[in-house]
PDB file of C-alpha atoms in Angstrom:
ATOM      1  CA  MET A 193      -7.449  -7.928  -5.081  1.00  0.00           C
ATOM      2  CA  SER A 194      -3.735  -8.023  -3.884  1.00  0.00           C
ATOM      3  CA  ARG A 195      -2.297  -6.125  -0.995  1.00  0.00           C
ATOM      4  CA  GLU A 196      -0.029  -4.283  -3.408  1.00  0.00           C
ATOM      5  CA  THR A 197      -2.930  -3.144  -5.572  1.00  0.00           C
ATOM      6  CA  LEU A 198      -5.013  -1.937  -2.621  1.00  0.00           C
ATOM      7  CA  ARG A 199      -2.331  -0.082  -0.918  1.00  0.00           C
ATOM      8  CA  GLN A 200      -1.551   2.004  -4.154  1.00  0.00           C
ATOM      9  CA  THR A 201      -5.222   3.207  -4.190  1.00  0.00           C
ATOM     10  CA  PHE A 202      -4.499   5.753  -1.122  1.00  0.00           C
ATOM     11  CA  THR A 203      -2.516   8.099  -3.413  1.00  0.00           C
ATOM     12  CA  GLU A 204      -5.276   8.518  -6.028  1.00  0.00           C
ATOM     13  CA  ASP A 205      -6.894  11.588  -4.266  1.00  0.00           C
ATOM     14  CA  ALA A 206      -4.505  12.861  -1.807  1.00  0.00           C
ATOM     15  CA  GLU A 207      -6.589  16.080  -1.256  1.00  0.00           C
ATOM     16  CA  LEU A 208      -9.598  13.957  -0.412  1.00  0.00           C
ATOM     17  CA  TYR A 209      -7.564  11.791   2.112  1.00  0.00           C
ATOM     18  CA  ASP A 210      -6.150  14.979   3.785  1.00  0.00           C
ATOM     19  CA  ARG A 211      -9.606  16.471   4.172  1.00  0.00           C
ATOM     20  CA  VAL A 212     -11.615  13.455   5.484  1.00  0.00           C
ATOM     21  CA  ARG A 213      -9.115  11.269   7.542  1.00  0.00           C
ATOM     22  CA  PRO A 214      -9.394  11.979  11.141  1.00  0.00           C
ATOM     23  CA  ASP A 215      -6.603  12.752  13.556  1.00  0.00           C
ATOM     24  CA  TYR A 216      -5.637  10.678  16.519  1.00  0.00           C
ATOM     25  CA  PRO A 217      -6.470  11.217  20.281  1.00  0.00           C
ATOM     26  CA  PRO A 218      -3.927  13.654  21.746  1.00  0.00           C
ATOM     27  CA  SER A 219      -3.573  11.368  24.858  1.00  0.00           C
ATOM     28  CA  LEU A 220      -1.995   8.867  22.491  1.00  0.00           C
ATOM     29  CA  TYR A 221       1.009  11.087  22.103  1.00  0.00           C
ATOM     30  CA  ASP A 222       1.109  11.903  25.835  1.00  0.00           C
ATOM     31  CA  ASP A 223       1.304   8.176  26.581  1.00  0.00           C
ATOM     32  CA  LEU A 224       3.935   7.630  23.911  1.00  0.00           C
ATOM     33  CA  GLY A 225       6.023  10.459  25.259  1.00  0.00           C
ATOM     34  CA  GLY A 226       6.108   8.810  28.688  1.00  0.00           C
ATOM     35  CA  LEU A 227       7.511   5.631  27.119  1.00  0.00           C
ATOM     36  CA  LEU A 228      10.429   7.447  25.491  1.00  0.00           C
ATOM     37  CA  ARG A 229      13.742   8.121  27.071  1.00  0.00           C
ATOM     38  CA  VAL A 230      14.187  11.653  25.572  1.00  0.00           C
ATOM     39  CA  ALA A 231      11.960  14.768  25.655  1.00  0.00           C
ATOM     40  CA  LYS A 232      12.413  15.634  22.088  1.00  0.00           C
ATOM     41  CA  PRO A 233      12.997  12.324  20.197  1.00  0.00           C
ATOM     42  CA  SER A 234      14.208  11.840  16.630  1.00  0.00           C
ATOM     43  CA  VAL A 235      11.149  10.108  14.922  1.00  0.00           C
ATOM     44  CA  LEU A 236      10.858   7.996  11.712  1.00  0.00           C
ATOM     45  CA  GLU A 237       7.222   7.637  10.597  1.00  0.00           C
ATOM     46  CA  ILE A 238       6.283   5.078   8.097  1.00  0.00           C
ATOM     47  CA  GLY A 239       3.356   5.805   5.978  1.00  0.00           C
ATOM     48  CA  PRO A 240       2.386   9.203   7.248  1.00  0.00           C
ATOM     49  CA  GLY A 241      -0.223   9.902   4.538  1.00  0.00           C
ATOM     50  CA  THR A 242      -0.825  13.558   4.420  1.00  0.00           C
ATOM     51  CA  GLY A 243       0.349  14.075   8.107  1.00  0.00           C
ATOM     52  CA  GLN A 244      -2.580  13.155  10.408  1.00  0.00           C
ATOM     53  CA  ALA A 245      -0.330  11.573  12.987  1.00  0.00           C
ATOM     54  CA  THR A 246       2.734  13.738  12.023  1.00  0.00           C
ATOM     55  CA  ARG A 247       1.385  17.085  13.070  1.00  0.00           C
ATOM     56  CA  PRO A 248       0.961  16.337  16.791  1.00  0.00           C
ATOM     57  CA  MET A 249       4.535  15.273  17.024  1.00  0.00           C
ATOM     58  CA  VAL A 250       5.870  18.234  15.174  1.00  0.00           C
ATOM     59  CA  GLU A 251       3.775  20.484  17.538  1.00  0.00           C
ATOM     60  CA  ARG A 252       5.437  18.765  20.517  1.00  0.00           C
ATOM     61  CA  GLY A 253       8.867  19.680  19.149  1.00  0.00           C
ATOM     62  CA  TRP A 254       9.756  16.070  17.994  1.00  0.00           C
ATOM     63  CA  SER A 255      12.051  15.941  15.099  1.00  0.00           C
ATOM     64  CA  VAL A 256      10.266  13.802  12.333  1.00  0.00           C
ATOM     65  CA  SER A 257      11.448  12.285   9.180  1.00  0.00           C
ATOM     66  CA  ALA A 258       9.039  10.059   7.119  1.00  0.00           C
ATOM     67  CA  VAL A 259       8.845   7.561   4.385  1.00  0.00           C
ATOM     68  CA  GLU A 260       5.635   7.562   2.239  1.00  0.00           C
ATOM     69  CA  LEU A 261       4.844   5.177  -0.621  1.00  0.00           C
ATOM     70  CA  GLY A 262       2.488   7.657  -2.390  1.00  0.00           C
ATOM     71  CA  ALA A 263       4.031  10.556  -4.194  1.00  0.00           C
ATOM     72  CA  GLU A 264       0.892  12.648  -4.117  1.00  0.00           C
ATOM     73  CA  LEU A 265       0.205  11.993  -0.540  1.00  0.00           C
ATOM     74  CA  ALA A 266       3.880  12.934   0.305  1.00  0.00           C
ATOM     75  CA  ALA A 267       3.528  16.239  -1.554  1.00  0.00           C
ATOM     76  CA  VAL A 268       0.523  17.146   0.511  1.00  0.00           C
ATOM     77  CA  ALA A 269       2.438  16.157   3.747  1.00  0.00           C
ATOM     78  CA  ARG A 270       5.228  18.406   2.724  1.00  0.00           C
ATOM     79  CA  ARG A 271       2.920  21.354   2.081  1.00  0.00           C
ATOM     80  CA  ASN A 272       1.319  20.780   5.581  1.00  0.00           C
ATOM     81  CA  LEU A 273       4.326  20.202   7.407  1.00  0.00           C
ATOM     82  CA  PRO A 274       7.412  21.863   5.669  1.00  0.00           C
ATOM     83  CA  THR A 275       9.785  21.006   8.489  1.00  0.00           C
ATOM     84  CA  VAL A 276       9.314  17.367   7.901  1.00  0.00           C
ATOM     85  CA  ASP A 277      11.632  15.451   5.629  1.00  0.00           C
ATOM     86  CA  VAL A 278       9.285  13.175   3.641  1.00  0.00           C
ATOM     87  CA  THR A 279      11.040  10.509   1.332  1.00  0.00           C
ATOM     88  CA  VAL A 280       8.916   8.747  -1.314  1.00  0.00           C
ATOM     89  CA  ALA A 281       9.760   5.130  -1.164  1.00  0.00           C
ATOM     90  CA  ASP A 282       8.469   1.699  -0.300  1.00  0.00           C
ATOM     91  CA  PHE A 283       9.688   0.945   3.157  1.00  0.00           C
ATOM     92  CA  ASP A 284       9.764  -2.695   2.431  1.00  0.00           C
ATOM     93  CA  THR A 285      12.702  -2.032   0.018  1.00  0.00           C
ATOM     94  CA  TRP A 286      13.986   1.336   0.965  1.00  0.00           C
ATOM     95  CA  GLU A 287      17.733   1.523   1.852  1.00  0.00           C
ATOM     96  CA  LEU A 288      17.711   1.901   5.588  1.00  0.00           C
ATOM     97  CA  PRO A 289      19.484   4.820   7.333  1.00  0.00           C
ATOM     98  CA  GLU A 290      21.701   4.457  10.283  1.00  0.00           C
ATOM     99  CA  PRO A 291      20.299   3.484  13.644  1.00  0.00           C
ATOM    100  CA  THR A 292      19.744   6.997  14.879  1.00  0.00           C
ATOM    101  CA  PHE A 293      16.011   7.216  15.590  1.00  0.00           C
ATOM    102  CA  ASP A 294      14.403   7.133  19.081  1.00  0.00           C
ATOM    103  CA  LEU A 295      11.105   6.247  17.852  1.00  0.00           C
ATOM    104  CA  VAL A 296       9.708   4.480  14.806  1.00  0.00           C
ATOM    105  CA  LEU A 297       5.992   5.004  14.398  1.00  0.00           C
ATOM    106  CA  SER A 298       3.537   3.717  11.896  1.00  0.00           C
ATOM    107  CA  ALA A 299      -0.063   4.944  12.273  1.00  0.00           C
ATOM    108  CA  THR A 300      -2.661   2.919  10.418  1.00  0.00           C
ATOM    109  CA  ALA A 301      -0.135   1.870   7.911  1.00  0.00           C
ATOM    110  CA  PHE A 302       1.966  -0.999   9.517  1.00  0.00           C
ATOM    111  CA  HIS A 303      -0.473  -3.624   8.122  1.00  0.00           C
ATOM    112  CA  TRP A 304       0.601  -2.625   4.507  1.00  0.00           C
ATOM    113  CA  LEU A 305       4.239  -3.554   5.188  1.00  0.00           C
ATOM    114  CA  ASP A 306       5.740  -7.042   4.385  1.00  0.00           C
ATOM    115  CA  PRO A 307       5.072  -9.033   7.664  1.00  0.00           C
ATOM    116  CA  GLU A 308       8.131 -11.072   6.939  1.00  0.00           C
ATOM    117  CA  THR A 309      10.454  -8.158   7.353  1.00  0.00           C
ATOM    118  CA  ARG A 310       8.746  -5.182   8.922  1.00  0.00           C
ATOM    119  CA  VAL A 311       9.606  -5.688  12.493  1.00  0.00           C
ATOM    120  CA  ARG A 312      13.319  -6.372  11.861  1.00  0.00           C
ATOM    121  CA  ARG A 313      13.600  -3.593   9.519  1.00  0.00           C
ATOM    122  CA  CYS A 314      12.149  -1.138  12.073  1.00  0.00           C
ATOM    123  CA  ALA A 315      14.622  -2.464  14.817  1.00  0.00           C
ATOM    124  CA  GLN A 316      17.439  -1.701  12.318  1.00  0.00           C
ATOM    125  CA  VAL A 317      16.926   1.964  12.357  1.00  0.00           C
ATOM    126  CA  LEU A 318      16.421   2.312  16.134  1.00  0.00           C
ATOM    127  CA  ARG A 319      19.204   3.596  18.350  1.00  0.00           C
ATOM    128  CA  PRO A 320      19.743   1.563  21.776  1.00  0.00           C
ATOM    129  CA  GLY A 321      16.502   1.804  23.835  1.00  0.00           C
ATOM    130  CA  GLY A 322      14.459   3.028  20.843  1.00  0.00           C
ATOM    131  CA  VAL A 323      10.772   2.413  20.668  1.00  0.00           C
ATOM    132  CA  LEU A 324       8.776   0.934  18.015  1.00  0.00           C
ATOM    133  CA  ALA A 325       5.095   2.147  18.048  1.00  0.00           C
ATOM    134  CA  VAL A 326       2.389   0.864  15.882  1.00  0.00           C
ATOM    135  CA  VAL A 327      -0.965   2.568  15.928  1.00  0.00           C
ATOM    136  CA  SER A 328      -4.043   0.795  14.592  1.00  0.00           C
ATOM    137  CA  THR A 329      -7.586   2.142  13.943  1.00  0.00           C
ATOM    138  CA  HIS A 330     -10.558  -0.070  14.465  1.00  0.00           C
ATOM    139  CA  HIS A 331     -14.378   0.531  13.533  1.00  0.00           C
ATOM    140  CA  VAL A 332     -16.175  -0.650  16.661  1.00  0.00           C
ATOM    141  CA  ALA A 333     -19.748  -0.781  18.018  1.00  0.00           C
ATOM    142  CA  GLY A 334     -21.117   2.473  19.361  1.00  0.00           C
ATOM    143  CA  GLY A 335     -22.552   5.653  18.325  1.00  0.00           C
ATOM    144  CA  SER A 336     -25.303   5.095  15.720  1.00  0.00           C
ATOM    145  CA  GLU A 337     -25.241   1.236  16.235  1.00  0.00           C
ATOM    146  CA  ARG A 338     -28.538   0.539  14.347  1.00  0.00           C
ATOM    147  CA  PHE A 339     -27.294   2.173  11.181  1.00  0.00           C
ATOM    148  CA  PHE A 340     -24.117   0.068  11.221  1.00  0.00           C
ATOM    149  CA  VAL A 341     -26.193  -3.031  11.499  1.00  0.00           C
ATOM    150  CA  ASP A 342     -28.572  -2.060   8.694  1.00  0.00           C
ATOM    151  CA  VAL A 343     -25.897  -0.813   6.360  1.00  0.00           C
ATOM    152  CA  GLN A 344     -24.572  -4.258   6.027  1.00  0.00           C
ATOM    153  CA  GLU A 345     -27.491  -4.857   3.681  1.00  0.00           C
ATOM    154  CA  CYS A 346     -26.078  -2.426   1.419  1.00  0.00           C
ATOM    155  CA  TYR A 347     -22.718  -4.127   1.420  1.00  0.00           C
ATOM    156  CA  ASP A 348     -24.417  -7.416   0.837  1.00  0.00           C
ATOM    157  CA  ARG A 349     -26.116  -6.084  -2.348  1.00  0.00           C
ATOM    158  CA  PHE A 350     -23.081  -4.135  -3.883  1.00  0.00           C
ATOM    159  CA  THR A 351     -19.932  -5.776  -2.532  1.00  0.00           C
ATOM    160  CA  ASP A 352     -18.389  -9.165  -1.772  1.00  0.00           C
ATOM    161  CA  ASP A 353     -17.932  -8.268   1.924  1.00  0.00           C
ATOM    162  CA  PRO A 354     -18.770 -11.257   3.978  1.00  0.00           C
ATOM    163  CA  GLU A 355     -19.073  -9.477   7.326  1.00  0.00           C
ATOM    164  CA  LYS A 356     -22.403  -9.825   9.144  1.00  0.00           C
ATOM    165  CA  GLY A 357     -24.095  -8.297  12.201  1.00  0.00           C
ATOM    166  CA  GLY A 358     -22.593  -4.838  12.555  1.00  0.00           C
ATOM    167  CA  LEU A 359     -19.354  -3.763  14.151  1.00  0.00           C
ATOM    168  CA  PRO A 360     -17.588  -5.665  16.851  1.00  0.00           C
ATOM    169  CA  ALA A 361     -17.385  -4.424  20.484  1.00  0.00           C
ATOM    170  CA  ALA A 362     -14.165  -2.537  21.367  1.00  0.00           C
ATOM    171  CA  SER A 363     -13.498  -5.256  23.989  1.00  0.00           C
ATOM    172  CA  ALA A 364     -13.524  -7.728  21.122  1.00  0.00           C
ATOM    173  CA  VAL A 365     -10.401  -6.266  19.459  1.00  0.00           C
ATOM    174  CA  PRO A 366      -7.429  -8.246  20.680  1.00  0.00           C
ATOM    175  CA  GLU A 367      -4.156  -7.101  21.914  1.00  0.00           C
ATOM    176  CA  ASP A 368      -1.725  -9.206  19.877  1.00  0.00           C
ATOM    177  CA  SER A 369       1.964  -8.932  20.509  1.00  0.00           C
ATOM    178  CA  SER A 370       2.895 -12.128  18.976  1.00  0.00           C
ATOM    179  CA  GLU A 371       4.733 -10.792  15.956  1.00  0.00           C
ATOM    180  CA  ILE A 372       6.835  -8.400  17.925  1.00  0.00           C
ATOM    181  CA  ASP A 373       7.471 -11.113  20.582  1.00  0.00           C
ATOM    182  CA  ALA A 374       8.585 -13.713  18.100  1.00  0.00           C
ATOM    183  CA  SER A 375      11.222 -11.462  16.662  1.00  0.00           C
ATOM    184  CA  GLY A 376      13.212 -11.445  19.820  1.00  0.00           C
ATOM    185  CA  LEU A 377      14.349  -7.872  19.017  1.00  0.00           C
ATOM    186  CA  PHE A 378      12.172  -6.005  21.498  1.00  0.00           C
ATOM    187  CA  GLY A 379      11.097  -6.153  25.179  1.00  0.00           C
ATOM    188  CA  PRO A 380       7.411  -6.649  26.274  1.00  0.00           C
ATOM    189  CA  VAL A 381       4.725  -4.779  24.344  1.00  0.00           C
ATOM    190  CA  THR A 382       2.778  -2.083  26.140  1.00  0.00           C
ATOM    191  CA  PHE A 383      -0.808  -1.473  25.001  1.00  0.00           C
ATOM    192  CA  ARG A 384      -2.860   1.660  25.253  1.00  0.00           C
ATOM    193  CA  ARG A 385      -6.474   1.938  23.912  1.00  0.00           C
ATOM    194  CA  TYR A 386      -8.609   5.119  23.090  1.00  0.00           C
ATOM    195  CA  GLU A 387     -12.262   5.123  22.169  1.00  0.00           C
ATOM    196  CA  TRP A 388     -13.691   8.232  20.567  1.00  0.00           C
ATOM    197  CA  GLU A 389     -16.491   9.263  18.275  1.00  0.00           C
ATOM    198  CA  VAL A 390     -17.051  11.528  15.197  1.00  0.00           C
ATOM    199  CA  VAL A 391     -20.434  12.853  13.848  1.00  0.00           C
ATOM    200  CA  TYR A 392     -20.812  12.719  10.038  1.00  0.00           C
ATOM    201  CA  SER A 393     -23.412  14.067   7.624  1.00  0.00           C
ATOM    202  CA  ALA A 394     -24.265  11.949   4.664  1.00  0.00           C
ATOM    203  CA  ASP A 395     -21.800  13.799   2.383  1.00  0.00           C
ATOM    204  CA  GLU A 396     -19.113  13.743   4.926  1.00  0.00           C
ATOM    205  CA  TYR A 397     -19.480   9.996   5.430  1.00  0.00           C
ATOM    206  CA  LEU A 398     -19.529   9.214   1.887  1.00  0.00           C
ATOM    207  CA  GLU A 399     -16.319  11.104   1.324  1.00  0.00           C
ATOM    208  CA  LEU A 400     -14.805   9.296   4.242  1.00  0.00           C
ATOM    209  CA  LEU A 401     -15.677   5.946   2.595  1.00  0.00           C
ATOM    210  CA  SER A 402     -14.070   7.168  -0.569  1.00  0.00           C
ATOM    211  CA  SER A 403     -10.722   7.418   1.223  1.00  0.00           C
ATOM    212  CA  TYR A 404     -10.700   3.714   2.092  1.00  0.00           C
ATOM    213  CA  SER A 405      -8.874   1.214  -0.300  1.00  0.00           C
ATOM    214  CA  GLY A 406     -11.604  -1.255  -0.426  1.00  0.00           C
ATOM    215  CA  HIS A 407     -14.232   1.282  -1.530  1.00  0.00           C
ATOM    216  CA  ARG A 408     -11.914   2.905  -4.053  1.00  0.00           C
ATOM    217  CA  ALA A 409     -11.328  -0.579  -5.579  1.00  0.00           C
ATOM    218  CA  LEU A 410     -15.093  -1.142  -6.489  1.00  0.00           C
ATOM    219  CA  THR A 411     -16.291  -0.770  -9.881  1.00  0.00           C
ATOM    220  CA  ALA A 412     -17.966   2.634 -10.554  1.00  0.00           C
ATOM    221  CA  GLU A 413     -21.354   0.947 -10.866  1.00  0.00           C
ATOM    222  CA  ARG A 414     -21.020  -0.911  -7.572  1.00  0.00           C
ATOM    223  CA  ARG A 415     -19.847   2.159  -5.771  1.00  0.00           C
ATOM    224  CA  ASP A 416     -22.542   4.322  -6.953  1.00  0.00           C
ATOM    225  CA  GLY A 417     -25.120   1.760  -5.916  1.00  0.00           C
ATOM    226  CA  LEU A 418     -23.487   1.338  -2.597  1.00  0.00           C
ATOM    227  CA  TYR A 419     -23.348   5.019  -1.915  1.00  0.00           C
ATOM    228  CA  ASP A 420     -27.005   5.685  -2.948  1.00  0.00           C
ATOM    229  CA  CYS A 421     -27.949   2.978  -0.424  1.00  0.00           C
ATOM    230  CA  VAL A 422     -25.777   4.334   2.421  1.00  0.00           C
ATOM    231  CA  ARG A 423     -27.079   7.909   1.782  1.00  0.00           C
ATOM    232  CA  ALA A 424     -30.712   6.806   1.968  1.00  0.00           C
ATOM    233  CA  LEU A 425     -30.040   5.110   5.315  1.00  0.00           C
ATOM    234  CA  ILE A 426     -28.322   8.149   6.640  1.00  0.00           C
ATOM    235  CA  ARG A 427     -31.149  10.272   5.538  1.00  0.00           C
ATOM    236  CA  ALA A 428     -33.508   7.888   7.500  1.00  0.00           C
ATOM    237  CA  ASN A 429     -31.475   8.283  10.385  1.00  0.00           C
ATOM    238  CA  GLY A 430     -32.106  12.038  10.599  1.00  0.00           C
ATOM    239  CA  GLY A 431     -29.301  13.133   8.226  1.00  0.00           C
ATOM    240  CA  ALA A 432     -26.349  12.307  10.254  1.00  0.00           C
ATOM    241  CA  ILE A 433     -24.575   9.415  12.029  1.00  0.00           C
ATOM    242  CA  THR A 434     -22.125   8.902  14.871  1.00  0.00           C
ATOM    243  CA  LYS A 435     -19.204   6.674  14.255  1.00  0.00           C
ATOM    244  CA  ARG A 436     -17.058   5.219  16.938  1.00  0.00           C
ATOM    245  CA  TYR A 437     -13.320   4.446  16.617  1.00  0.00           C
ATOM    246  CA  LEU A 438     -10.948   2.522  18.793  1.00  0.00           C
ATOM    247  CA  THR A 439      -7.258   3.485  18.323  1.00  0.00           C
ATOM    248  CA  GLN A 440      -4.816   1.071  19.808  1.00  0.00           C
ATOM    249  CA  LEU A 441      -1.240   1.895  20.559  1.00  0.00           C
ATOM    250  CA  SER A 442       1.248  -1.007  20.824  1.00  0.00           C
ATOM    251  CA  ALA A 443       4.767  -0.052  21.768  1.00  0.00           C
ATOM    252  CA  ALA A 444       7.990  -1.913  22.606  1.00  0.00           C
ATOM    253  CA  VAL A 445      11.531  -1.002  23.502  1.00  0.00           C
ATOM    254  CA  SER A 446      14.288  -2.223  21.350  1.00  0.00           C
ATOM    255  CA  LEU A 447      16.748  -4.728  23.086  1.00  0.00           C
ATOM    256  CA  ASN A 448      19.447  -3.581  20.648  1.00  0.00           C
ATOM    257  CA  GLN A 449      20.464  -7.108  19.853  1.00  0.00           C
ATOM    258  CA  PRO A 450      22.891  -7.403  16.734  1.00  0.00           C
ATOM    259  CA  LEU A 451      20.927  -7.896  13.689  1.00  0.00           C
ATOM    260  CA  ALA A 452      21.751 -10.453  10.865  1.00  0.00           C
TER     261      ALA A 452
END
């Protein structure tokens, strides 16, 4: 299934997405604030969803504008955060505003953008010394480790997922700055990493799975079979599981070079 088709699935149930998607560690914003040159930055957020990463910035007094592909997600974001200007558009083709932003941030959405143009387009809207921040979320080993090994049998039966052996260790997730480095538009990339856990009941975990594009793209028959299998494993695990996340922040300062 194409990248374009998958990224459109997020807007199918914006209320579900808003309800189940977790927020980000507060220390991420503390660290990001330390990298900025101003105390109250002007922020352009790419792909805010319903505002999981937006709200902490607003609460810190940062001025946030956002561009969101999904109209339904944008509507919920506007409801949640009425002071945020949310534009419904595809960032890949959006007519870029003037370079007035201190920070461009994309949280668990940058990978959906066109890799041929995304770094350059972000640089084009940053003022001198502005920061590009990319936040990625990784599912890593920890918490209910046995469950995440055993659940792969469910995926083997009901999906074409080739992954084996459970989740990777957080230490195995690379710090990759090659794309930003190759652009020549930013200084060295700074990395910060945060590990955290969430406890889910069976119902809560299945709702979370339903917010992921790959699960939404399954046929109803396959998805129902997968979810029945996952639910049975969680019940065998005592009715709840603990999931560990790794959030990685990569940030770089614009060199303010002339752009073609």
